């Protein structure tokens, strides 16, 4: 498993990057031991609210194979509206890895960052399970209009997505092992 932590258009956040590296390395160990699956190669990108949508949608387009400019601009506009409320996002990549994009504006301290990081690492672990990566990519392709799914398949994806979210929220208690303040 490879781990790459970087920033995107984020200046003056060197101490935040050091903290993120330290917490991410420890969080990977904790989540890898506690959650079923195998940790894939990870790319963690720290960025601001302004650039969050740009980074995450670019990865989604590449994964889904979306080349339609109109669809890309529509999805970018929708992502920009949600970027203000979104703390982080895990996107499966074509090479088998996972990109985790973190909005640093949503994390005022280490405890909230650890909580978000554990949540997204659980999602990364879920992609290593049988059929999950294909399901996530099919959902991306459906959302971007590349390949439509039937209503039944779409409802099934939504149901499984909710189950994945429930598991990730249930594992957030692991953040208390990284930063004691996150347990409160």
mmCIF file with all atom_site columns, C-alpha atoms in Angstrom:
data_model
loop_
_atom_site.group_PDB
_atom_site.id
_atom_site.type_symbol
_atom_site.label_atom_id
_atom_site.label_alt_id
_atom_site.label_comp_id
_atom_site.label_asym_id
_atom_site.label_entity_id
_atom_site.label_seq_id
_atom_site.pdbx_PDB_ins_code
_atom_site.Cartn_x
_atom_site.Cartn_y
_atom_site.Cartn_z
_atom_site.occupancy
_atom_site.B_iso_or_equiv
_atom_site.pdbx_formal_charge
_atom_site.auth_seq_id
_atom_site.auth_comp_id
_atom_site.auth_asym_id
_atom_site.auth_atom_id
_atom_site.pdbx_PDB_model_num
ATOM 1   C CA . UNK A 1 1   ? 0.000   0.000  0.000   1.00 0.00 ? 1   UNK A CA 1
ATOM 2   C CA . UNK A 1 2   ? 1.339   3.394  -1.030  1.00 0.00 ? 2   UNK A CA 1
ATOM 3   C CA . UNK A 1 3   ? 0.391   6.600  0.722   1.00 0.00 ? 3   UNK A CA 1
ATOM 4   C CA . UNK A 1 4   ? 0.787   10.003 -0.931  1.00 0.00 ? 4   UNK A CA 1
ATOM 5   C CA . UNK A 1 5   ? -0.255  13.163 0.914   1.00 0.00 ? 5   UNK A CA 1
ATOM 6   C CA . UNK A 1 6   ? -0.166  16.522 -0.840  1.00 0.00 ? 6   UNK A CA 1
ATOM 7   C CA . UNK A 1 7   ? -1.896  19.876 -1.165  1.00 0.00 ? 7   UNK A CA 1
ATOM 8   C CA . UNK A 1 8   ? -3.681  21.470 -4.113  1.00 0.00 ? 8   UNK A CA 1
ATOM 9   C CA . UNK A 1 9   ? -3.562  25.270 -4.425  1.00 0.00 ? 9   UNK A CA 1
ATOM 10  C CA . UNK A 1 10  ? -3.117  25.596 -0.685  1.00 0.00 ? 10  UNK A CA 1
ATOM 11  C CA . UNK A 1 11  ? -0.452  28.051 0.379   1.00 0.00 ? 11  UNK A CA 1
ATOM 12  C CA . UNK A 1 12  ? 0.772   28.710 3.896   1.00 0.00 ? 12  UNK A CA 1
ATOM 13  C CA . UNK A 1 13  ? -0.458  25.408 5.300   1.00 0.00 ? 13  UNK A CA 1
ATOM 14  C CA . UNK A 1 14  ? 2.856   23.617 5.838   1.00 0.00 ? 14  UNK A CA 1
ATOM 15  C CA . UNK A 1 15  ? 2.103   22.818 9.485   1.00 0.00 ? 15  UNK A CA 1
ATOM 16  C CA . UNK A 1 16  ? -1.330  21.511 8.470   1.00 0.00 ? 16  UNK A CA 1
ATOM 17  C CA . UNK A 1 17  ? 0.342   19.228 5.929   1.00 0.00 ? 17  UNK A CA 1
ATOM 18  C CA . UNK A 1 18  ? 2.746   17.902 8.585   1.00 0.00 ? 18  UNK A CA 1
ATOM 19  C CA . UNK A 1 19  ? -0.155  17.242 10.952  1.00 0.00 ? 19  UNK A CA 1
ATOM 20  C CA . UNK A 1 20  ? -2.118  15.564 8.163   1.00 0.00 ? 20  UNK A CA 1
ATOM 21  C CA . UNK A 1 21  ? 0.808   13.278 7.327   1.00 0.00 ? 21  UNK A CA 1
ATOM 22  C CA . UNK A 1 22  ? 1.244   12.255 10.947  1.00 0.00 ? 22  UNK A CA 1
ATOM 23  C CA . UNK A 1 23  ? -2.451  11.636 11.531  1.00 0.00 ? 23  UNK A CA 1
ATOM 24  C CA . UNK A 1 24  ? -2.980  9.864  8.218   1.00 0.00 ? 24  UNK A CA 1
ATOM 25  C CA . UNK A 1 25  ? -0.168  7.380  8.762   1.00 0.00 ? 25  UNK A CA 1
ATOM 26  C CA . UNK A 1 26  ? -1.531  6.508  12.200  1.00 0.00 ? 26  UNK A CA 1
ATOM 27  C CA . UNK A 1 27  ? -5.153  6.409  10.988  1.00 0.00 ? 27  UNK A CA 1
ATOM 28  C CA . UNK A 1 28  ? -4.250  3.997  8.185   1.00 0.00 ? 28  UNK A CA 1
ATOM 29  C CA . UNK A 1 29  ? -2.775  1.588  10.730  1.00 0.00 ? 29  UNK A CA 1
ATOM 30  C CA . UNK A 1 30  ? -5.785  1.841  13.055  1.00 0.00 ? 30  UNK A CA 1
ATOM 31  C CA . UNK A 1 31  ? -8.417  1.472  10.327  1.00 0.00 ? 31  UNK A CA 1
ATOM 32  C CA . UNK A 1 32  ? -6.497  -1.317 8.574   1.00 0.00 ? 32  UNK A CA 1
ATOM 33  C CA . UNK A 1 33  ? -6.568  -3.374 11.784  1.00 0.00 ? 33  UNK A CA 1
ATOM 34  C CA . UNK A 1 34  ? -10.185 -2.623 12.674  1.00 0.00 ? 34  UNK A CA 1
ATOM 35  C CA . UNK A 1 35  ? -12.159 -2.723 9.411   1.00 0.00 ? 35  UNK A CA 1
ATOM 36  C CA . UNK A 1 36  ? -12.652 -5.677 7.080   1.00 0.00 ? 36  UNK A CA 1
ATOM 37  C CA . UNK A 1 37  ? -10.889 -5.410 3.739   1.00 0.00 ? 37  UNK A CA 1
ATOM 38  C CA . UNK A 1 38  ? -7.483  -4.442 2.406   1.00 0.00 ? 38  UNK A CA 1
ATOM 39  C CA . UNK A 1 39  ? -6.217  -0.872 2.351   1.00 0.00 ? 39  UNK A CA 1
ATOM 40  C CA . UNK A 1 40  ? -5.721  0.245  -1.276  1.00 0.00 ? 40  UNK A CA 1
ATOM 41  C CA . UNK A 1 41  ? -3.125  2.743  -2.473  1.00 0.00 ? 41  UNK A CA 1
ATOM 42  C CA . UNK A 1 42  ? -4.119  6.145  -1.147  1.00 0.00 ? 42  UNK A CA 1
ATOM 43  C CA . UNK A 1 43  ? -3.711  9.673  -2.422  1.00 0.00 ? 43  UNK A CA 1
ATOM 44  C CA . UNK A 1 44  ? -4.780  12.271 0.139   1.00 0.00 ? 44  UNK A CA 1
ATOM 45  C CA . UNK A 1 45  ? -5.145  15.805 -1.205  1.00 0.00 ? 45  UNK A CA 1
ATOM 46  C CA . UNK A 1 46  ? -5.676  18.746 1.132   1.00 0.00 ? 46  UNK A CA 1
ATOM 47  C CA . UNK A 1 47  ? -7.380  21.704 -0.485  1.00 0.00 ? 47  UNK A CA 1
ATOM 48  C CA . UNK A 1 48  ? -9.593  24.665 0.268   1.00 0.00 ? 48  UNK A CA 1
ATOM 49  C CA . UNK A 1 49  ? -13.324 24.981 -0.156  1.00 0.00 ? 49  UNK A CA 1
ATOM 50  C CA . UNK A 1 50  ? -12.782 26.899 -3.386  1.00 0.00 ? 50  UNK A CA 1
ATOM 51  C CA . UNK A 1 51  ? -10.794 24.101 -5.074  1.00 0.00 ? 51  UNK A CA 1
ATOM 52  C CA . UNK A 1 52  ? -12.474 21.104 -3.428  1.00 0.00 ? 52  UNK A CA 1
ATOM 53  C CA . UNK A 1 53  ? -15.042 20.598 -6.186  1.00 0.00 ? 53  UNK A CA 1
ATOM 54  C CA . UNK A 1 54  ? -12.426 20.946 -8.914  1.00 0.00 ? 54  UNK A CA 1
ATOM 55  C CA . UNK A 1 55  ? -10.204 18.168 -7.542  1.00 0.00 ? 55  UNK A CA 1
ATOM 56  C CA . UNK A 1 56  ? -12.968 15.707 -6.680  1.00 0.00 ? 56  UNK A CA 1
ATOM 57  C CA . UNK A 1 57  ? -14.938 16.081 -9.916  1.00 0.00 ? 57  UNK A CA 1
ATOM 58  C CA . UNK A 1 58  ? -11.811 15.756 -12.059 1.00 0.00 ? 58  UNK A CA 1
ATOM 59  C CA . UNK A 1 59  ? -11.094 12.406 -10.422 1.00 0.00 ? 59  UNK A CA 1
ATOM 60  C CA . UNK A 1 60  ? -14.709 11.311 -10.886 1.00 0.00 ? 60  UNK A CA 1
ATOM 61  C CA . UNK A 1 61  ? -14.649 12.223 -14.589 1.00 0.00 ? 61  UNK A CA 1
ATOM 62  C CA . UNK A 1 62  ? -11.477 10.240 -15.126 1.00 0.00 ? 62  UNK A CA 1
ATOM 63  C CA . UNK A 1 63  ? -12.819 7.208  -13.267 1.00 0.00 ? 63  UNK A CA 1
ATOM 64  C CA . UNK A 1 64  ? -16.198 7.273  -15.008 1.00 0.00 ? 64  UNK A CA 1
ATOM 65  C CA . UNK A 1 65  ? -14.776 8.039  -18.433 1.00 0.00 ? 65  UNK A CA 1
ATOM 66  C CA . UNK A 1 66  ? -16.898 11.182 -18.785 1.00 0.00 ? 66  UNK A CA 1
ATOM 67  C CA . UNK A 1 67  ? -15.763 13.309 -21.730 1.00 0.00 ? 67  UNK A CA 1
ATOM 68  C CA . UNK A 1 68  ? -18.914 15.361 -22.373 1.00 0.00 ? 68  UNK A CA 1
ATOM 69  C CA . UNK A 1 69  ? -18.086 18.998 -21.561 1.00 0.00 ? 69  UNK A CA 1
ATOM 70  C CA . UNK A 1 70  ? -21.693 19.909 -20.808 1.00 0.00 ? 70  UNK A CA 1
ATOM 71  C CA . UNK A 1 71  ? -22.023 17.091 -18.282 1.00 0.00 ? 71  UNK A CA 1
ATOM 72  C CA . UNK A 1 72  ? -18.684 18.017 -16.748 1.00 0.00 ? 72  UNK A CA 1
ATOM 73  C CA . UNK A 1 73  ? -19.667 21.652 -16.265 1.00 0.00 ? 73  UNK A CA 1
ATOM 74  C CA . UNK A 1 74  ? -23.050 20.626 -14.801 1.00 0.00 ? 74  UNK A CA 1
ATOM 75  C CA . UNK A 1 75  ? -21.429 18.258 -12.302 1.00 0.00 ? 75  UNK A CA 1
ATOM 76  C CA . UNK A 1 76  ? -18.796 20.866 -11.393 1.00 0.00 ? 76  UNK A CA 1
ATOM 77  C CA . UNK A 1 77  ? -21.501 23.460 -10.659 1.00 0.00 ? 77  UNK A CA 1
ATOM 78  C CA . UNK A 1 78  ? -23.380 20.969 -8.473  1.00 0.00 ? 78  UNK A CA 1
ATOM 79  C CA . UNK A 1 79  ? -20.179 20.015 -6.641  1.00 0.00 ? 79  UNK A CA 1
ATOM 80  C CA . UNK A 1 80  ? -19.335 23.678 -5.993  1.00 0.00 ? 80  UNK A CA 1
ATOM 81  C CA . UNK A 1 81  ? -22.712 24.142 -4.300  1.00 0.00 ? 81  UNK A CA 1
ATOM 82  C CA . UNK A 1 82  ? -22.032 21.181 -2.012  1.00 0.00 ? 82  UNK A CA 1
ATOM 83  C CA . UNK A 1 83  ? -18.354 22.006 -1.345  1.00 0.00 ? 83  UNK A CA 1
ATOM 84  C CA . UNK A 1 84  ? -19.233 24.436 1.426   1.00 0.00 ? 84  UNK A CA 1
ATOM 85  C CA . UNK A 1 85  ? -20.827 21.640 3.485   1.00 0.00 ? 85  UNK A CA 1
ATOM 86  C CA . UNK A 1 86  ? -18.541 18.754 2.499   1.00 0.00 ? 86  UNK A CA 1
ATOM 87  C CA . UNK A 1 87  ? -15.631 17.910 4.785   1.00 0.00 ? 87  UNK A CA 1
ATOM 88  C CA . UNK A 1 88  ? -14.007 15.213 2.615   1.00 0.00 ? 88  UNK A CA 1
ATOM 89  C CA . UNK A 1 89  ? -14.662 12.836 -0.241  1.00 0.00 ? 89  UNK A CA 1
ATOM 90  C CA . UNK A 1 90  ? -13.297 9.411  -1.207  1.00 0.00 ? 90  UNK A CA 1
ATOM 91  C CA . UNK A 1 91  ? -13.184 8.716  -4.958  1.00 0.00 ? 91  UNK A CA 1
ATOM 92  C CA . UNK A 1 92  ? -12.088 5.357  -6.423  1.00 0.00 ? 92  UNK A CA 1
ATOM 93  C CA . UNK A 1 93  ? -9.407  5.690  -9.101  1.00 0.00 ? 93  UNK A CA 1
ATOM 94  C CA . UNK A 1 94  ? -8.871  3.666  -12.278 1.00 0.00 ? 94  UNK A CA 1
ATOM 95  C CA . UNK A 1 95  ? -5.524  2.301  -11.063 1.00 0.00 ? 95  UNK A CA 1
ATOM 96  C CA . UNK A 1 96  ? -7.172  0.564  -8.096  1.00 0.00 ? 96  UNK A CA 1
ATOM 97  C CA . UNK A 1 97  ? -6.336  3.271  -5.582  1.00 0.00 ? 97  UNK A CA 1
ATOM 98  C CA . UNK A 1 98  ? -8.521  5.778  -3.802  1.00 0.00 ? 98  UNK A CA 1
ATOM 99  C CA . UNK A 1 99  ? -8.293  9.562  -3.805  1.00 0.00 ? 99  UNK A CA 1
ATOM 100 C CA . UNK A 1 100 ? -9.344  11.258 -0.569  1.00 0.00 ? 100 UNK A CA 1
ATOM 101 C CA . UNK A 1 101 ? -9.942  14.979 -1.009  1.00 0.00 ? 101 UNK A CA 1
ATOM 102 C CA . UNK A 1 102 ? -10.066 16.910 2.281   1.00 0.00 ? 102 UNK A CA 1
ATOM 103 C CA . UNK A 1 103 ? -11.548 20.393 2.680   1.00 0.00 ? 103 UNK A CA 1
ATOM 104 C CA . UNK A 1 104 ? -9.209  21.999 5.245   1.00 0.00 ? 104 UNK A CA 1
ATOM 105 C CA . UNK A 1 105 ? -11.659 24.860 5.849   1.00 0.00 ? 105 UNK A CA 1
ATOM 106 C CA . UNK A 1 106 ? -14.014 22.374 7.550   1.00 0.00 ? 106 UNK A CA 1
ATOM 107 C CA . UNK A 1 107 ? -11.393 21.200 10.067  1.00 0.00 ? 107 UNK A CA 1
ATOM 108 C CA . UNK A 1 108 ? -10.565 23.728 12.794  1.00 0.00 ? 108 UNK A CA 1
ATOM 109 C CA . UNK A 1 109 ? -8.606  21.218 14.909  1.00 0.00 ? 109 UNK A CA 1
ATOM 110 C CA . UNK A 1 110 ? -6.980  17.786 14.919  1.00 0.00 ? 110 UNK A CA 1
ATOM 111 C CA . UNK A 1 111 ? -10.002 16.066 16.434  1.00 0.00 ? 111 UNK A CA 1
ATOM 112 C CA . UNK A 1 112 ? -12.357 16.953 13.574  1.00 0.00 ? 112 UNK A CA 1
ATOM 113 C CA . UNK A 1 113 ? -9.664  16.110 11.026  1.00 0.00 ? 113 UNK A CA 1
ATOM 114 C CA . UNK A 1 114 ? -9.107  12.694 12.649  1.00 0.00 ? 114 UNK A CA 1
ATOM 115 C CA . UNK A 1 115 ? -12.843 11.994 12.651  1.00 0.00 ? 115 UNK A CA 1
ATOM 116 C CA . UNK A 1 116 ? -13.184 12.839 8.960   1.00 0.00 ? 116 UNK A CA 1
ATOM 117 C CA . UNK A 1 117 ? -10.038 10.934 8.058   1.00 0.00 ? 117 UNK A CA 1
ATOM 118 C CA . UNK A 1 118 ? -11.199 7.739  9.769   1.00 0.00 ? 118 UNK A CA 1
ATOM 119 C CA . UNK A 1 119 ? -14.594 8.023  8.043   1.00 0.00 ? 119 UNK A CA 1
ATOM 120 C CA . UNK A 1 120 ? -13.034 8.362  4.581   1.00 0.00 ? 120 UNK A CA 1
ATOM 121 C CA . UNK A 1 121 ? -10.466 5.614  5.234   1.00 0.00 ? 121 UNK A CA 1
ATOM 122 C CA . UNK A 1 122 ? -13.323 3.238  6.042   1.00 0.00 ? 122 UNK A CA 1
ATOM 123 C CA . UNK A 1 123 ? -14.778 4.101  2.628   1.00 0.00 ? 123 UNK A CA 1
ATOM 124 C CA . UNK A 1 124 ? -11.365 3.381  1.094   1.00 0.00 ? 124 UNK A CA 1
ATOM 125 C CA . UNK A 1 125 ? -11.299 -0.025 2.796   1.00 0.00 ? 125 UNK A CA 1
ATOM 126 C CA . UNK A 1 126 ? -14.789 -0.755 1.474   1.00 0.00 ? 126 UNK A CA 1
ATOM 127 C CA . UNK A 1 127 ? -13.550 -0.386 -2.122  1.00 0.00 ? 127 UNK A CA 1
ATOM 128 C CA . UNK A 1 128 ? -11.309 -3.427 -1.663  1.00 0.00 ? 128 UNK A CA 1
ATOM 129 C CA . UNK A 1 129 ? -14.280 -5.683 -0.986  1.00 0.00 ? 129 UNK A CA 1
ATOM 130 C CA . UNK A 1 130 ? -15.742 -7.858 -3.711  1.00 0.00 ? 130 UNK A CA 1
ATOM 131 C CA . UNK A 1 131 ? -17.930 -5.900 -6.125  1.00 0.00 ? 131 UNK A CA 1
ATOM 132 C CA . UNK A 1 132 ? -17.836 -2.581 -4.255  1.00 0.00 ? 132 UNK A CA 1
ATOM 133 C CA . UNK A 1 133 ? -15.419 -0.773 -6.601  1.00 0.00 ? 133 UNK A CA 1
ATOM 134 C CA . UNK A 1 134 ? -17.471 -1.836 -9.645  1.00 0.00 ? 134 UNK A CA 1
ATOM 135 C CA . UNK A 1 135 ? -20.655 -0.706 -7.902  1.00 0.00 ? 135 UNK A CA 1
ATOM 136 C CA . UNK A 1 136 ? -19.187 2.702  -7.063  1.00 0.00 ? 136 UNK A CA 1
ATOM 137 C CA . UNK A 1 137 ? -17.928 3.205  -10.605 1.00 0.00 ? 137 UNK A CA 1
ATOM 138 C CA . UNK A 1 138 ? -21.316 2.152  -12.025 1.00 0.00 ? 138 UNK A CA 1
ATOM 139 C CA . UNK A 1 139 ? -22.950 4.715  -9.707  1.00 0.00 ? 139 UNK A CA 1
ATOM 140 C CA . UNK A 1 140 ? -20.557 7.418  -10.902 1.00 0.00 ? 140 UNK A CA 1
ATOM 141 C CA . UNK A 1 141 ? -21.209 6.525  -14.532 1.00 0.00 ? 141 UNK A CA 1
ATOM 142 C CA . UNK A 1 142 ? -24.967 6.667  -13.867 1.00 0.00 ? 142 UNK A CA 1
ATOM 143 C CA . UNK A 1 143 ? -24.759 10.032 -12.073 1.00 0.00 ? 143 UNK A CA 1
ATOM 144 C CA . UNK A 1 144 ? -22.697 11.531 -14.900 1.00 0.00 ? 144 UNK A CA 1
ATOM 145 C CA . UNK A 1 145 ? -24.970 10.108 -17.593 1.00 0.00 ? 145 UNK A CA 1
ATOM 146 C CA . UNK A 1 146 ? -22.287 7.932  -19.184 1.00 0.00 ? 146 UNK A CA 1
ATOM 147 C CA . UNK A 1 147 ? -24.172 4.672  -18.657 1.00 0.00 ? 147 UNK A CA 1
ATOM 148 C CA . UNK A 1 148 ? -27.716 4.581  -17.289 1.00 0.00 ? 148 UNK A CA 1
ATOM 149 C CA . UNK A 1 149 ? -28.944 2.037  -14.744 1.00 0.00 ? 149 UNK A CA 1
ATOM 150 C CA . UNK A 1 150 ? -32.462 0.749  -14.301 1.00 0.00 ? 150 UNK A CA 1
ATOM 151 C CA . UNK A 1 151 ? -34.580 2.089  -11.441 1.00 0.00 ? 151 UNK A CA 1
ATOM 152 C CA . UNK A 1 152 ? -34.153 -1.166 -9.567  1.00 0.00 ? 152 UNK A CA 1
ATOM 153 C CA . UNK A 1 153 ? -30.381 -1.055 -9.916  1.00 0.00 ? 153 UNK A CA 1
ATOM 154 C CA . UNK A 1 154 ? -30.351 2.599  -8.877  1.00 0.00 ? 154 UNK A CA 1
ATOM 155 C CA . UNK A 1 155 ? -32.410 1.887  -5.746  1.00 0.00 ? 155 UNK A CA 1
ATOM 156 C CA . UNK A 1 156 ? -30.123 -1.029 -4.897  1.00 0.00 ? 156 UNK A CA 1
ATOM 157 C CA . UNK A 1 157 ? -27.058 1.241  -5.240  1.00 0.00 ? 157 UNK A CA 1
ATOM 158 C CA . UNK A 1 158 ? -28.696 3.811  -2.964  1.00 0.00 ? 158 UNK A CA 1
ATOM 159 C CA . UNK A 1 159 ? -29.485 1.144  -0.370  1.00 0.00 ? 159 UNK A CA 1
ATOM 160 C CA . UNK A 1 160 ? -25.913 -0.192 -0.426  1.00 0.00 ? 160 UNK A CA 1
ATOM 161 C CA . UNK A 1 161 ? -24.534 3.361  -0.277  1.00 0.00 ? 161 UNK A CA 1
ATOM 162 C CA . UNK A 1 162 ? -26.564 3.995  2.882   1.00 0.00 ? 162 UNK A CA 1
ATOM 163 C CA . UNK A 1 163 ? -25.208 0.767  4.416   1.00 0.00 ? 163 UNK A CA 1
ATOM 164 C CA . UNK A 1 164 ? -21.639 1.852  3.596   1.00 0.00 ? 164 UNK A CA 1
ATOM 165 C CA . UNK A 1 165 ? -22.257 5.257  5.189   1.00 0.00 ? 165 UNK A CA 1
ATOM 166 C CA . UNK A 1 166 ? -23.703 3.616  8.290   1.00 0.00 ? 166 UNK A CA 1
ATOM 167 C CA . UNK A 1 167 ? -20.584 1.455  8.633   1.00 0.00 ? 167 UNK A CA 1
ATOM 168 C CA . UNK A 1 168 ? -18.292 4.482  8.195   1.00 0.00 ? 168 UNK A CA 1
ATOM 169 C CA . UNK A 1 169 ? -20.170 6.495  10.822  1.00 0.00 ? 169 UNK A CA 1
ATOM 170 C CA . UNK A 1 170 ? -20.071 3.493  13.134  1.00 0.00 ? 170 UNK A CA 1
ATOM 171 C CA . UNK A 1 171 ? -16.271 3.309  12.854  1.00 0.00 ? 171 UNK A CA 1
ATOM 172 C CA . UNK A 1 172 ? -15.682 6.982  13.672  1.00 0.00 ? 172 UNK A CA 1
ATOM 173 C CA . UNK A 1 173 ? -15.043 6.040  17.301  1.00 0.00 ? 173 UNK A CA 1
ATOM 174 C CA . UNK A 1 174 ? -11.601 4.875  16.123  1.00 0.00 ? 174 UNK A CA 1
ATOM 175 C CA . UNK A 1 175 ? -10.593 8.537  15.828  1.00 0.00 ? 175 UNK A CA 1
ATOM 176 C CA . UNK A 1 176 ? -10.352 8.563  19.623  1.00 0.00 ? 176 UNK A CA 1
ATOM 177 C CA . UNK A 1 177 ? -7.238  6.381  19.308  1.00 0.00 ? 177 UNK A CA 1
ATOM 178 C CA . UNK A 1 178 ? -5.551  9.045  17.157  1.00 0.00 ? 178 UNK A CA 1
ATOM 179 C CA . UNK A 1 179 ? -6.555  12.177 19.039  1.00 0.00 ? 179 UNK A CA 1
ATOM 180 C CA . UNK A 1 180 ? -8.078  11.780 22.517  1.00 0.00 ? 180 UNK A CA 1
ATOM 181 C CA . UNK A 1 181 ? -10.229 14.900 21.985  1.00 0.00 ? 181 UNK A CA 1
ATOM 182 C CA . UNK A 1 182 ? -11.996 13.151 19.075  1.00 0.00 ? 182 UNK A CA 1
ATOM 183 C CA . UNK A 1 183 ? -13.511 10.596 21.461  1.00 0.00 ? 183 UNK A CA 1
ATOM 184 C CA . UNK A 1 184 ? -15.586 13.264 23.199  1.00 0.00 ? 184 UNK A CA 1
#
